[in-house]
Coordinates of N, CA and C in Angstrom, one line a residue:
M231 N 105.4 25.2 24.9 CA 104.2 24.5 24.7 C 102.9 25.3 25.2
P232 N 101.9 25.4 24.3 CA 100.8 26.2 24.7 C 99.9 25.6 25.8
R233 N 99.3 26.4 26.6 CA 98.4 25.9 27.6 C 97.1 25.4 27.0
Q234 N 96.6 24.3 27.5 CA 95.3 23.8 27.1 C 94.2 24.4 28.0
V235 N 93.1 24.9 27.4 CA 92.0 25.5 28.1 C 90.8 24.7 27.9
E236 N 90.1 24.3 28.9 CA 88.8 23.7 28.7 C 87.8 24.5 29.5
Y237 N 86.6 24.5 29.0 CA 85.5 25.2 29.7 C 84.5 24.2 30.2
H238 N 84.1 24.4 31.5 CA 83.1 23.6 32.0 C 81.8 23.9 31.2
P239 N 81.0 22.8 30.9 CA 79.8 23.0 30.0 C 78.9 24.2 30.6
E240 N 78.8 24.3 31.9 CA 77.9 25.3 32.4 C 78.5 26.7 32.2
A241 N 79.9 26.8 32.2 CA 80.5 28.1 31.9 C 80.2 28.5 30.5
K242 N 80.3 27.6 29.6 CA 79.9 27.9 28.2 C 78.5 28.4 28.1
S243 N 77.6 27.8 28.8 CA 76.2 28.2 28.8 C 76.1 29.6 29.4
E244 N 76.8 29.9 30.5 CA 76.8 31.2 31.1 C 77.2 32.3 30.1
I245 N 78.3 32.0 29.4 CA 78.8 32.9 28.4 C 77.7 33.2 27.3
R246 N 77.1 32.1 26.8 CA 76.1 32.3 25.8 C 74.9 33.1 26.3
K247 N 74.4 32.7 27.4 CA 73.2 33.4 28.0 C 73.5 34.9 28.3
S248 N 74.7 35.2 28.8 CA 75.0 36.6 29.1 C 75.2 37.4 27.9
A249 N 75.8 36.8 26.9 CA 76.0 37.5 25.6 C 74.7 37.8 25.0
N250 N 73.8 36.9 25.0 CA 72.4 37.1 24.4 C 71.7 38.2 25.2
W251 N 71.8 38.1 26.6 CA 71.1 39.1 27.4 C 71.6 40.5 27.1
Y252 N 72.9 40.7 27.0 CA 73.5 42.0 26.7 C 73.1 42.4 25.3
D253 N 73.1 41.5 24.3 CA 72.7 41.9 23.0 C 71.2 42.3 22.9
D254 N 70.4 41.7 23.7 CA 69.0 42.1 23.8 C 68.8 43.5 24.3
K255 N 69.7 43.9 25.2 CA 69.6 45.3 25.8 C 70.1 46.3 24.8
V256 N 71.3 46.0 24.2 CA 71.9 47.0 23.2 C 72.6 46.2 22.1
D257 N 72.1 46.4 20.9 CA 72.7 45.7 19.8 C 74.2 45.8 19.7
G258 N 74.9 44.7 19.7 CA 76.4 44.7 19.6 C 77.0 44.5 21.0
L259 N 76.3 44.8 22.1 CA 76.9 44.7 23.4 C 77.2 43.2 23.7
G260 N 76.4 42.3 23.2 CA 76.7 40.9 23.4 C 78.1 40.5 22.8
L261 N 78.4 41.0 21.7 CA 79.7 40.8 21.0 C 80.8 41.4 21.9
E262 N 80.6 42.6 22.4 CA 81.6 43.2 23.3 C 81.8 42.3 24.5
F263 N 80.8 41.7 25.0 CA 80.9 40.8 26.2 C 81.8 39.6 25.7
L264 N 81.5 39.0 24.6 CA 82.3 37.8 24.1 C 83.7 38.2 23.9
L265 N 84.0 39.4 23.4 CA 85.4 39.8 23.2 C 86.1 40.0 24.5
E266 N 85.4 40.5 25.5 CA 85.9 40.7 26.8 C 86.3 39.3 27.5
V267 N 85.4 38.3 27.3 CA 85.7 37.0 27.8 C 86.9 36.4 27.1
R268 N 87.0 36.6 25.8 CA 88.2 36.1 25.0 C 89.5 36.8 25.5
N269 N 89.4 38.1 25.8 CA 90.5 38.8 26.3 C 90.9 38.3 27.6
A270 N 90.0 38.0 28.5 CA 90.2 37.4 29.8 C 91.0 36.1 29.7
E271 N 90.4 35.2 28.8 CA 91.1 33.9 28.6 C 92.5 34.1 28.1
S272 N 92.7 35.0 27.1 CA 94.1 35.2 26.6 C 95.0 35.7 27.7
Q273 N 94.6 36.6 28.5 CA 95.5 37.1 29.6 C 95.7 36.0 30.7
I274 N 94.7 35.2 31.0 CA 94.9 34.1 31.9 C 95.9 33.1 31.4
V275 N 95.7 32.7 30.1 CA 96.6 31.7 29.5 C 98.1 32.2 29.5
Q276 N 98.3 33.5 29.3 CA 99.6 34.0 29.3 C 100.3 34.0 30.7
N277 N 99.5 34.2 31.7 CA 100.1 34.2 33.1 C 99.1 33.8 34.1
P278 N 98.7 32.6 34.2 CA 97.6 32.2 35.0 C 97.8 32.4 36.5
E279 N 99.0 32.5 37.0 CA 99.2 32.7 38.4 C 99.2 34.2 38.8
L280 N 99.0 35.1 37.8 CA 99.0 36.5 38.1 C 97.7 36.9 38.9
W281 N 96.6 36.2 38.7 CA 95.4 36.6 39.4 C 95.3 35.8 40.7
P282 N 94.7 36.5 41.7 CA 94.7 35.9 43.1 C 94.0 34.6 43.3
V283 N 94.5 33.9 44.2 CA 93.7 32.7 44.6 C 92.4 33.1 45.2
Y284 N 91.4 32.4 44.9 CA 90.0 32.9 45.3 C 89.5 31.9 46.2
E285 N 88.5 31.1 45.9 CA 87.8 30.1 46.8 C 88.1 28.7 46.2
A286 N 88.2 27.8 47.2 CA 88.3 26.4 46.8 C 89.4 26.1 45.8
G287 N 90.5 26.8 46.0 CA 91.6 26.5 45.1 C 91.6 27.1 43.7
T288 N 90.6 27.9 43.5 CA 90.4 28.5 42.1 C 91.2 29.9 42.1
R289 N 91.2 30.5 41.0 CA 91.7 31.8 40.8 C 90.6 32.6 40.2
R290 N 90.7 34.0 40.3 CA 89.6 34.8 39.8 C 90.2 36.0 39.0
Y291 N 89.7 36.1 37.8 CA 90.0 37.2 36.9 C 88.8 38.1 36.8
M292 N 88.9 39.4 37.2 CA 87.8 40.3 37.2 C 87.8 41.0 35.8
M293 N 86.6 40.9 35.1 CA 86.5 41.5 33.8 C 86.4 43.0 34.0
K294 N 86.9 43.7 33.0 CA 87.0 45.2 33.2 C 85.7 45.9 32.8
K295 N 85.1 45.5 31.7 CA 83.9 46.2 31.2 C 82.6 45.7 31.7
F296 N 82.6 44.5 32.3 CA 81.3 43.9 32.7 C 81.5 43.4 34.1
P297 N 80.4 43.3 34.9 CA 80.5 42.9 36.3 C 80.5 41.4 36.4
F298 N 81.5 40.8 35.8 CA 81.7 39.3 35.8 C 83.1 39.0 36.1
A299 N 83.3 37.8 36.7 CA 84.6 37.2 37.0 C 84.7 35.9 36.3
V300 N 85.9 35.6 35.8 CA 86.3 34.3 35.2 C 86.9 33.5 36.3
I301 N 86.3 32.5 36.7 CA 86.8 31.6 37.8 C 87.4 30.4 37.1
Y302 N 88.7 30.1 37.5 CA 89.4 29.0 36.8 C 90.3 28.3 37.7
L303 N 90.7 27.1 37.3 CA 91.7 26.2 38.0 C 92.9 26.0 37.1
V304 N 94.0 25.9 37.7 CA 95.3 25.7 36.9 C 95.9 24.4 37.4
S305 N 96.3 23.6 36.5 CA 97.1 22.3 36.8 C 98.1 22.1 35.7
G306 N 99.3 22.6 36.0 CA 100.4 22.5 35.0 C 100.1 23.3 33.8
L307 N 100.0 22.7 32.6 CA 99.7 23.4 31.4 C 98.2 23.3 31.0
K308 N 97.4 22.7 32.0 CA 96.0 22.6 31.7 C 95.2 23.6 32.6
M309 N 94.2 24.2 32.0 CA 93.4 25.2 32.8 C 91.9 24.8 32.5
Q310 N 91.1 25.0 33.5 CA 89.7 24.8 33.3 C 89.0 26.1 33.8
I311 N 88.2 26.7 32.9 CA 87.3 27.8 33.3 C 86.1 27.1 33.9
V312 N 85.9 27.4 35.2 CA 84.8 26.7 35.9 C 83.6 27.5 35.8
A313 N 83.7 28.9 35.7 CA 82.5 29.7 35.7 C 82.9 31.1 35.1
V314 N 81.9 31.7 34.5 CA 82.0 33.1 34.1 C 80.8 33.7 34.9
A315 N 81.1 34.2 36.1 CA 80.1 34.5 37.1 C 79.8 35.9 37.2
H316 N 78.5 36.3 37.3 CA 78.1 37.7 37.6 C 78.6 37.9 39.0
C317 N 79.2 39.1 39.3 CA 79.8 39.4 40.6 C 78.7 39.7 41.7
K318 N 77.5 40.1 41.3 CA 76.5 40.5 42.2 C 75.4 39.5 42.5
R319 N 75.5 38.3 41.8 CA 74.4 37.3 41.9 C 75.0 36.0 42.5
N320 N 74.3 35.4 43.4 CA 74.6 34.1 43.9 C 76.1 33.7 44.1
P321 N 76.8 34.4 44.9 CA 78.2 34.1 45.0 C 78.4 32.6 45.4
G322 N 79.4 32.0 44.8 CA 79.8 30.7 45.1 C 78.9 29.6 44.5
Y323 N 77.9 29.9 43.7 CA 77.0 28.9 43.1 C 77.8 27.9 42.3
W324 N 78.9 28.2 41.8 CA 79.7 27.3 40.9 C 80.5 26.3 41.6
K325 N 80.6 26.4 42.9 CA 81.6 25.5 43.7 C 81.3 24.0 43.5
D326 N 80.0 23.7 43.3 CA 79.7 22.3 43.1 C 80.2 21.7 41.8
R327 N 80.6 22.6 40.9 CA 81.2 22.1 39.6 C 82.6 21.6 39.9
L328 N 83.2 21.9 40.9 CA 84.6 21.5 41.2 C 84.7 20.0 41.5
N329 N 83.6 19.4 42.0 CA 83.7 18.0 42.4 C 82.8 17.1 41.5
E330 N 82.3 17.7 40.4 CA 81.4 16.9 39.6 C 82.1 15.8 38.8
K331 N 81.5 14.7 38.7 CA 82.0 13.6 37.9 C 81.4 13.9 36.5
G332 N 82.2 13.4 35.5 CA 81.7 13.6 34.1 C 81.9 14.9 33.5
R333 N 82.8 15.7 34.1 CA 83.1 17.0 33.5 C 83.8 16.7 32.1
E334 N 83.8 17.7 31.3 CA 84.4 17.6 29.9 C 85.9 17.2 30.1
T335 N 86.4 16.4 29.3 CA 87.8 16.1 29.3 C 88.5 16.9 28.3
L336 N 89.8 16.9 28.3 CA 90.6 17.7 27.4 C 90.5 17.1 26.0
G337 N 89.8 16.0 25.8 CA 89.5 15.5 24.4 C 88.5 16.4 23.8
S338 N 87.7 17.1 24.6 CA 86.7 18.0 24.0 C 87.0 19.4 24.4
V339 N 88.3 19.7 24.5 CA 88.7 21.0 24.9 C 88.2 22.1 23.9
F340 N 87.8 23.2 24.5 CA 87.3 24.4 23.8 C 88.5 25.3 23.9
T341 N 89.5 25.2 23.1 CA 90.8 25.8 23.3 C 90.8 27.3 23.3
F342 N 90.2 27.9 22.4 CA 90.0 29.4 22.5 C 88.5 29.7 22.3
L343 N 88.1 30.7 23.0 CA 86.7 31.0 22.9 C 86.2 31.3 21.4
F344 N 87.1 31.9 20.7 CA 86.8 32.1 19.3 C 87.9 31.5 18.4
S345 N 87.6 30.5 17.7 CA 88.5 30.1 16.6 C 87.8 30.5 15.4
N346 N 88.4 30.5 14.3 CA 87.8 30.8 13.0 C 86.5 30.0 12.8
N347 N 85.4 30.6 12.5 CA 84.1 30.0 12.3 C 83.6 29.3 13.5
A348 N 83.9 29.8 14.7 CA 83.3 29.1 15.9 C 81.8 29.4 15.9
N349 N 81.1 28.5 16.5 CA 79.7 28.7 16.7 C 79.4 28.4 18.1
L350 N 79.1 29.5 18.9 CA 78.9 29.4 20.3 C 77.4 29.5 20.6
G351 N 76.5 29.5 19.6 CA 75.1 29.6 19.9 C 74.6 30.9 20.3
V352 N 75.3 32.0 20.0 CA 74.9 33.3 20.4 C 74.2 33.9 19.1
K353 N 73.2 34.7 19.3 CA 72.4 35.0 18.1 C 73.0 36.0 17.1
N354 N 72.9 35.7 15.9 CA 73.0 36.6 14.8 C 74.1 37.7 14.9
V355 N 75.4 37.2 15.0 CA 76.5 38.2 15.0 C 77.5 37.6 13.9
D356 N 77.9 38.5 13.0 CA 78.9 38.2 12.1 C 79.8 39.4 11.9
I357 N 81.0 39.4 12.6 CA 81.8 40.6 12.5 C 82.8 40.5 11.4
G358 N 83.0 39.4 10.7 CA 83.9 39.3 9.6 C 85.2 39.9 10.0
A359 N 85.7 40.8 9.2 CA 87.0 41.4 9.5 C 86.8 42.8 10.0
K360 N 85.7 43.1 10.6 CA 85.4 44.5 11.2 C 86.5 44.9 12.2
N361 N 86.8 44.0 13.1 CA 87.7 44.4 14.2 C 89.1 43.9 13.8
G362 N 90.0 44.8 13.4 CA 91.3 44.5 12.9 C 92.2 43.9 14.0
Y363 N 91.9 44.2 15.3 CA 92.7 43.7 16.4 C 92.7 42.2 16.5
F364 N 91.5 41.6 16.2 CA 91.4 40.2 16.2 C 91.6 39.5 14.9
G365 N 92.1 40.3 13.9 CA 92.3 39.7 12.6 C 91.1 39.4 11.9
N366 N 91.1 38.4 11.0 CA 90.1 38.1 10.1 C 89.2 37.0 10.7
I367 N 88.6 37.3 11.9 CA 87.7 36.4 12.5 C 86.3 36.4 11.9
N368 N 85.7 35.3 11.6 CA 84.4 35.3 11.1 C 83.6 34.4 12.1
L369 N 82.8 35.0 12.9 CA 82.2 34.3 14.0 C 81.0 33.5 13.6
N370 N 80.2 34.0 12.7 CA 79.0 33.3 12.3 C 78.2 32.7 13.5
I371 N 77.9 33.6 14.4 CA 77.3 33.1 15.6 C 75.8 33.3 15.5
S372 N 75.0 32.2 15.8 CA 73.5 32.3 15.7 C 72.9 31.3 16.6
T373 N 71.7 31.6 17.0 CA 71.0 30.7 17.9 C 70.1 29.8 17.1

């Protein structure tokens, strides 16, 4: 049975903002950031207990190409990505998300960062089938 992944709404916002920031610096770098987040999610889903326990019962996956960590919780087959946090800014700012009421439920699960024709609100990227590794993904991402 596949694991269910949900993203905290603020984690989604962090991903969008960071991808846009990187793309403003270097064209295409925002897409690289998004692909790195997707890779992190994929690895976490395959083996969520592989990464060390971090703070407040979370686990932390350190991204390889960018100075970000994916902070997540695991409960059986359910996972919640609490934050995609820059490693050098405001450590622990995301902890208040752990106790929030009204978090998204699994009824509004964002199962994978990129499903075909996903729209994450990131500006003007359409990779179509350029990247064979990810198959025939058409992101159609725009702000």
